């Protein structure tokens, strides 16, 4: 990598710290609002390899705070749009875009061989999978969450530090937590939280001890707290029990938060033959279905449907989760 690229960073970190980043491999899970801030800081800093995992497509309501995307990206998979944008910021970093839903069926494969995993999701199911991988492999990870005007950052590295399950044994019930869909979120909140998380990432990657407390900021109410992590360790990280990685399920259909629609997920993720399904769906619906790399899109009655090559589907329209499940089983087979 051309040393001129990171000259100002090198003055601060020193040559050794700057060059240490070149050999590091980082995974950013979730390229929404916080991931959109974390990933560019790492790529621009010259981290050797960055894997970008996201299952979603860019929507208009993302542009208010998801800095990696613009109007040209609408409808594109976030992981791919992010990789294309970041490759222009620093073409010397090896980037890998993964358009996939992280599940117990693929987490071992997708989250192995990294020096650090950064949480850019807003999803406890995924955070508990990352925490299990950290317990299993000893990989450090950084929790980052933002909602409204507040956010939280916590670097986690079991067994050296407590794990997420030491703080909360189970993911909160979905009705118990505010989400961006119920509480909303301001763009600068995720900007500040994502940057804080990226700062902790640079410490970890250059061998400096990260902040061991749970940092909570309410930027809107001008409050900050540094909370001590739990003093006692849970049995999951002390005995290396990885319940979430070991969970098995096959087909889930759940309503999409805040939007009229259903998401269908498959575990373990499969590999759909989208070209074959294109023919089948065109015959079934009598309308054209568009095939793009990794996805197939079309309409069945009043429902707009996107099928992904990893087996997922998004249904926008009046279809209920139960009917969507039936539709999927009938059309795709399962
Ligand atoms: Zn623990």
Coordinates of C-alpha atoms and ligand atoms in Angstrom, one line a residue:
X1 CA 0.0 0.0 0.0
X2 CA 1.3 3.4 -0.9
X3 CA 2.5 5.0 2.4
X4 CA 1.4 8.4 1.2
X5 CA -2.2 7.2 1.6
X6 CA -2.1 6.9 5.4
X7 CA 0.7 9.5 6.0
X8 CA -1.3 11.5 8.6
X9 CA -2.4 8.4 10.4
X10 CA 1.1 7.1 10.4
X11 CA 2.4 10.2 12.2
X12 CA -0.1 9.4 15.1
X13 CA 0.1 5.6 15.2
X14 CA 3.8 5.2 14.2
X15 CA 5.0 3.1 11.4
X16 CA 4.5 -0.1 13.3
X17 CA 0.9 0.6 14.1
X18 CA 0.1 1.8 10.7
X19 CA 1.6 -1.2 9.0
X20 CA 0.0 -3.6 11.5
X21 CA -3.4 -2.7 9.9
X22 CA -2.3 -4.0 6.5
X23 CA -2.2 -7.6 7.7
X24 CA -5.6 -7.5 9.6
X25 CA -8.8 -9.1 8.5
X26 CA -12.1 -7.5 9.7
X27 CA -15.7 -8.5 9.2
X28 CA -18.4 -5.8 9.4
X29 CA -21.8 -7.5 9.9
X30 CA -24.6 -5.2 8.8
X31 CA -24.0 -2.3 6.4
X32 CA -26.9 -0.1 7.6
X33 CA -26.3 3.1 9.5
X34 CA -23.5 2.2 11.9
X35 CA -21.9 -0.2 9.5
X36 CA -21.9 2.6 6.9
X37 CA -19.7 4.6 9.2
X38 CA -17.5 1.8 10.7
X39 CA -16.6 0.2 7.3
X40 CA -15.3 3.4 5.6
X41 CA -13.0 4.3 8.5
X42 CA -11.5 0.8 8.4
X43 CA -11.1 0.7 4.6
X44 CA -9.6 4.3 4.5
X45 CA -7.3 3.4 7.4
X46 CA -5.9 0.6 5.2
X47 CA -7.0 -2.5 7.0
X48 CA -5.8 -5.4 4.7
X49 CA -9.1 -7.2 4.3
X50 CA -12.7 -6.2 5.0
X51 CA -15.6 -8.6 4.6
X52 CA -19.0 -6.8 4.3
X53 CA -22.1 -8.9 5.2
X54 CA -25.6 -7.6 4.7
X55 CA -28.9 -9.2 3.6
X56 CA -30.9 -6.1 2.7
X57 CA -31.5 -3.9 -0.3
X58 CA -31.0 -0.1 -0.3
X59 CA -34.3 1.7 0.3
X60 CA -35.2 5.3 0.2
X61 CA -35.7 5.5 3.9
X62 CA -32.1 4.4 4.4
X63 CA -30.6 7.5 2.7
X64 CA -31.2 9.8 5.7
X65 CA -28.5 8.1 7.7
X66 CA -26.7 5.4 5.7
X67 CA -23.8 7.3 4.4
X68 CA -22.5 4.7 2.0
X69 CA -25.5 4.9 -0.3
X70 CA -27.1 7.4 -2.7
X71 CA -30.1 7.4 -5.0
X72 CA -28.2 5.4 -7.6
X73 CA -28.0 2.5 -5.1
X74 CA -31.8 2.1 -4.6
X75 CA -32.8 -1.5 -4.9
X76 CA -29.2 -2.8 -4.9
X77 CA -27.9 -5.2 -2.3
X78 CA -26.2 -3.1 0.4
X79 CA -23.2 -5.3 0.7
X80 CA -22.4 -4.9 -3.0
X81 CA -23.2 -1.2 -3.2
X82 CA -21.0 -0.7 -0.1
X83 CA -18.1 -2.7 -1.6
X84 CA -18.3 -0.7 -4.9
X85 CA -18.2 2.6 -3.0
X86 CA -15.4 1.5 -0.7
X87 CA -13.3 0.2 -3.5
X88 CA -13.2 3.7 -4.9
X89 CA -12.1 5.1 -1.5
X90 CA -9.2 2.7 -1.2
X91 CA -8.6 0.2 -4.0
X92 CA -5.7 -1.3 -2.2
X93 CA -7.9 -3.0 0.4
X94 CA -9.2 -6.5 -0.3
X95 CA -13.0 -6.3 -0.1
X96 CA -15.5 -9.1 0.0
X97 CA -19.2 -8.5 -0.3
X98 CA -21.5 -11.2 1.1
X99 CA -25.3 -10.8 0.4
X100 CA -26.6 -13.1 3.1
X101 CA -28.7 -13.5 6.1
X102 CA -26.4 -14.5 9.0
X103 CA -27.9 -17.6 10.7
X104 CA -26.8 -20.5 12.8
X105 CA -26.4 -22.4 9.5
X106 CA -23.7 -20.1 8.0
X107 CA -22.2 -18.1 10.9
X108 CA -19.3 -20.6 11.4
X109 CA -18.4 -20.3 7.8
X110 CA -18.9 -16.6 7.4
X111 CA -17.4 -15.4 10.7
X112 CA -14.2 -17.5 10.8
X113 CA -10.7 -16.3 10.3
X114 CA -11.0 -12.6 11.3
X115 CA -9.0 -10.5 13.7
X116 CA -12.1 -8.5 14.6
X117 CA -15.9 -8.6 14.0
X118 CA -17.7 -5.3 14.0
X119 CA -21.5 -5.2 14.8
X120 CA -23.3 -2.9 12.4
X121 CA -26.6 -4.6 12.8
X122 CA -29.6 -3.5 14.8
X123 CA -30.5 -7.1 15.5
X124 CA -30.1 -9.1 18.7
X125 CA -30.4 -12.4 16.9
X126 CA -27.3 -11.6 14.9
X127 CA -25.4 -10.2 17.9
X128 CA -25.9 -13.4 19.9
X129 CA -24.5 -15.4 16.9
X130 CA -21.5 -13.1 16.8
X131 CA -21.0 -13.5 20.5
X132 CA -21.1 -17.3 20.2
X133 CA -18.5 -17.1 17.4
X134 CA -16.4 -14.9 19.7
X135 CA -16.7 -17.5 22.5
X136 CA -15.9 -20.3 20.1
X137 CA -12.9 -18.8 18.3
X138 CA -11.6 -16.1 20.7
X139 CA -12.2 -13.4 18.1
X140 CA -12.8 -9.9 19.7
X141 CA -16.0 -8.1 18.6
X142 CA -17.4 -4.6 19.1
X143 CA -21.1 -4.1 20.0
X144 CA -22.5 -0.9 18.6
X145 CA -26.1 0.2 18.8
X146 CA -27.9 3.4 18.1
X147 CA -31.5 4.5 18.5
X148 CA -33.1 8.0 18.6
X149 CA -30.4 10.3 19.9
X150 CA -28.5 7.7 22.0
X151 CA -26.2 4.8 21.5
X152 CA -23.9 2.3 23.1
X153 CA -20.4 0.9 22.3
X154 CA -18.9 -2.1 24.0
X155 CA -15.7 -4.0 22.9
X156 CA -16.1 -7.6 23.9
X157 CA -13.4 -10.3 23.9
X158 CA -14.2 -13.5 25.8
X159 CA -12.6 -15.1 27.7
X160 CA -10.5 -12.0 28.5
X161 CA -13.6 -9.9 29.1
X162 CA -17.2 -10.6 30.0
X163 CA -19.4 -11.5 27.0
X164 CA -22.7 -10.3 25.8
X165 CA -24.5 -13.1 27.7
X166 CA -22.8 -12.1 30.9
X167 CA -24.9 -8.9 30.6
X168 CA -28.1 -10.3 29.1
X169 CA -28.6 -14.1 29.0
X170 CA -31.1 -14.0 26.1
X171 CA -32.0 -11.6 23.3
X172 CA -34.7 -9.3 24.5
X173 CA -38.3 -10.1 23.4
X174 CA -39.0 -8.2 20.2
X175 CA -41.7 -6.1 21.8
X176 CA -39.4 -5.1 24.7
X177 CA -36.8 -3.1 22.7
X178 CA -37.2 0.1 20.8
X179 CA -36.0 -0.2 17.2
X180 CA -35.4 2.4 14.5
X181 CA -38.9 1.6 13.3
X182 CA -40.6 2.5 16.7
X183 CA -38.3 5.1 18.1
X184 CA -36.7 6.5 15.0
X185 CA -33.0 7.6 14.8
X186 CA -31.1 10.7 13.9
X187 CA -28.3 10.5 11.4
X188 CA -25.6 12.1 13.7
X189 CA -26.4 9.5 16.4
X190 CA -25.1 6.7 14.2
X191 CA -22.3 8.9 12.9
X192 CA -21.0 9.4 16.4
X193 CA -21.6 5.8 17.6
X194 CA -20.1 4.3 14.4
X195 CA -17.0 6.5 14.7
X196 CA -16.6 5.5 18.4
X197 CA -16.8 1.9 17.5
X198 CA -14.3 2.3 14.6
X199 CA -11.9 4.1 17.1
X200 CA -12.1 1.0 19.4
X201 CA -11.5 -1.2 16.3
X202 CA -8.3 0.7 15.5
X203 CA -7.1 0.2 19.0
X204 CA -7.7 -3.5 18.9
X205 CA -6.1 -3.9 15.4
X206 CA -3.0 -2.0 16.4
X207 CA -2.6 -3.9 19.7
X208 CA -3.7 -1.2 22.1
X209 CA -6.2 -2.1 24.9
X210 CA -9.7 -0.9 24.0
X211 CA -12.0 0.8 26.4
X212 CA -13.3 -1.9 28.7
X213 CA -16.4 -0.2 29.9
X214 CA -19.8 0.0 28.2
X215 CA -19.9 3.6 26.8
X216 CA -23.4 5.0 26.6
X217 CA -24.1 8.4 25.1
X218 CA -27.3 10.3 24.8
X219 CA -26.3 13.1 22.5
X220 CA -29.8 14.6 22.4
X221 CA -30.0 14.9 26.2
X222 CA -26.3 15.7 26.7
X223 CA -25.7 12.6 28.9
X224 CA -22.9 10.1 28.9
X225 CA -22.2 7.1 31.1
X226 CA -19.3 4.6 31.3
X227 CA -20.9 1.5 32.8
X228 CA -18.8 -1.3 34.3
X229 CA -19.3 -4.6 32.5
X230 CA -20.8 -7.4 34.7
X231 CA -18.4 -8.6 37.4
X232 CA -19.4 -12.2 37.1
X233 CA -19.0 -14.4 34.1
X234 CA -21.8 -16.4 32.6
X235 CA -21.6 -20.2 32.1
X236 CA -21.8 -19.8 28.3
X237 CA -18.4 -18.0 28.0
X238 CA -16.7 -19.8 30.8
X239 CA -17.8 -23.3 29.6
X240 CA -17.8 -22.3 25.9
X241 CA -21.4 -23.2 25.3
X242 CA -22.6 -21.8 22.0
X243 CA -26.4 -22.3 22.0
X244 CA -27.2 -19.8 19.3
X245 CA -24.8 -21.4 16.8
X246 CA -26.2 -24.8 17.6
X247 CA -29.8 -23.8 17.1
X248 CA -31.5 -25.3 14.1
X249 CA -34.5 -24.1 12.2
X250 CA -35.6 -24.4 8.6
X251 CA -38.1 -21.8 7.3
X252 CA -39.2 -18.6 9.1
X253 CA -41.6 -16.1 7.8
X254 CA -41.8 -12.8 9.8
X255 CA -43.4 -9.4 9.2
X256 CA -41.0 -6.7 8.0
X257 CA -40.6 -4.0 10.7
X258 CA -42.3 -0.8 9.7
X259 CA -43.2 -1.9 6.2
X260 CA -46.1 -3.8 4.7
X261 CA -44.3 -7.1 3.9
X262 CA -42.9 -10.4 5.0
X263 CA -39.4 -11.7 5.1
X264 CA -38.8 -15.4 4.5
X265 CA -35.6 -16.9 5.8
X266 CA -34.1 -20.4 5.4
X267 CA -31.6 -22.0 7.7
X268 CA -29.2 -23.4 6.7
X269 CA -29.1 -20.9 3.7
X270 CA -29.5 -22.8 0.5
X271 CA -28.5 -22.1 -3.1
X272 CA -31.4 -21.3 -5.3
X273 CA -31.2 -21.8 -9.1
X274 CA -32.6 -18.4 -9.9
X275 CA -32.6 -18.9 -13.7
X276 CA -34.7 -22.0 -13.2
X277 CA -37.1 -20.2 -10.9
X278 CA -37.3 -17.3 -13.3
X279 CA -38.9 -19.7 -15.9
X280 CA -41.1 -21.3 -13.4
X281 CA -42.4 -18.0 -12.0
X282 CA -43.0 -16.4 -15.4
X283 CA -45.1 -19.4 -16.3
X284 CA -47.0 -19.2 -13.0
X285 CA -47.6 -15.4 -13.0
X286 CA -47.8 -14.7 -16.7
X287 CA -45.5 -11.6 -16.1
X288 CA -41.8 -11.0 -16.5
X289 CA -39.4 -11.7 -13.7
X290 CA -36.1 -9.8 -13.7
X291 CA -32.9 -11.8 -13.0
X292 CA -29.9 -9.9 -11.6
X293 CA -26.7 -11.3 -9.9
X294 CA -27.9 -13.0 -6.7
X295 CA -31.5 -12.0 -7.0
X296 CA -34.7 -12.5 -8.9
X297 CA -37.6 -10.0 -8.8
X298 CA -41.2 -10.0 -10.0
X299 CA -44.8 -9.8 -9.1
X300 CA -47.4 -12.4 -8.1
X301 CA -50.8 -10.6 -8.0
X302 CA -50.5 -7.6 -5.8
X303 CA -47.3 -8.8 -4.2
X304 CA -43.8 -7.7 -5.2
X305 CA -41.4 -10.5 -4.5
X306 CA -37.6 -10.6 -4.4
X307 CA -35.9 -14.0 -4.2
X308 CA -32.2 -14.1 -3.2
X309 CA -29.7 -16.8 -4.3
X310 CA -29.2 -17.8 -0.6
X311 CA -32.8 -18.8 -0.3
X312 CA -34.3 -15.7 1.3
X313 CA -37.3 -13.9 0.0
X314 CA -38.9 -10.5 0.6
X315 CA -42.6 -10.1 -0.1
X316 CA -44.0 -6.6 -0.3
X317 CA -47.7 -6.5 -0.4
X318 CA -50.7 -7.8 1.4
X319 CA -49.5 -11.4 1.8
X320 CA -49.6 -12.6 5.4
X321 CA -46.5 -14.5 6.8
X322 CA -48.5 -17.8 6.8
X323 CA -49.5 -17.3 3.1
X324 CA -46.0 -16.2 2.2
X325 CA -44.6 -19.4 3.8
X326 CA -47.1 -21.5 1.7
X327 CA -46.3 -19.6 -1.4
X328 CA -42.6 -20.1 -0.9
X329 CA -43.0 -23.9 -0.2
X330 CA -45.1 -24.3 -3.3
X331 CA -42.9 -22.2 -5.7
X332 CA -39.4 -22.8 -4.4
X333 CA -40.0 -26.1 -2.6
X334 CA -38.3 -26.6 0.7
Ligands
LIG1 ZN1 -20.4 -14.6 29.3

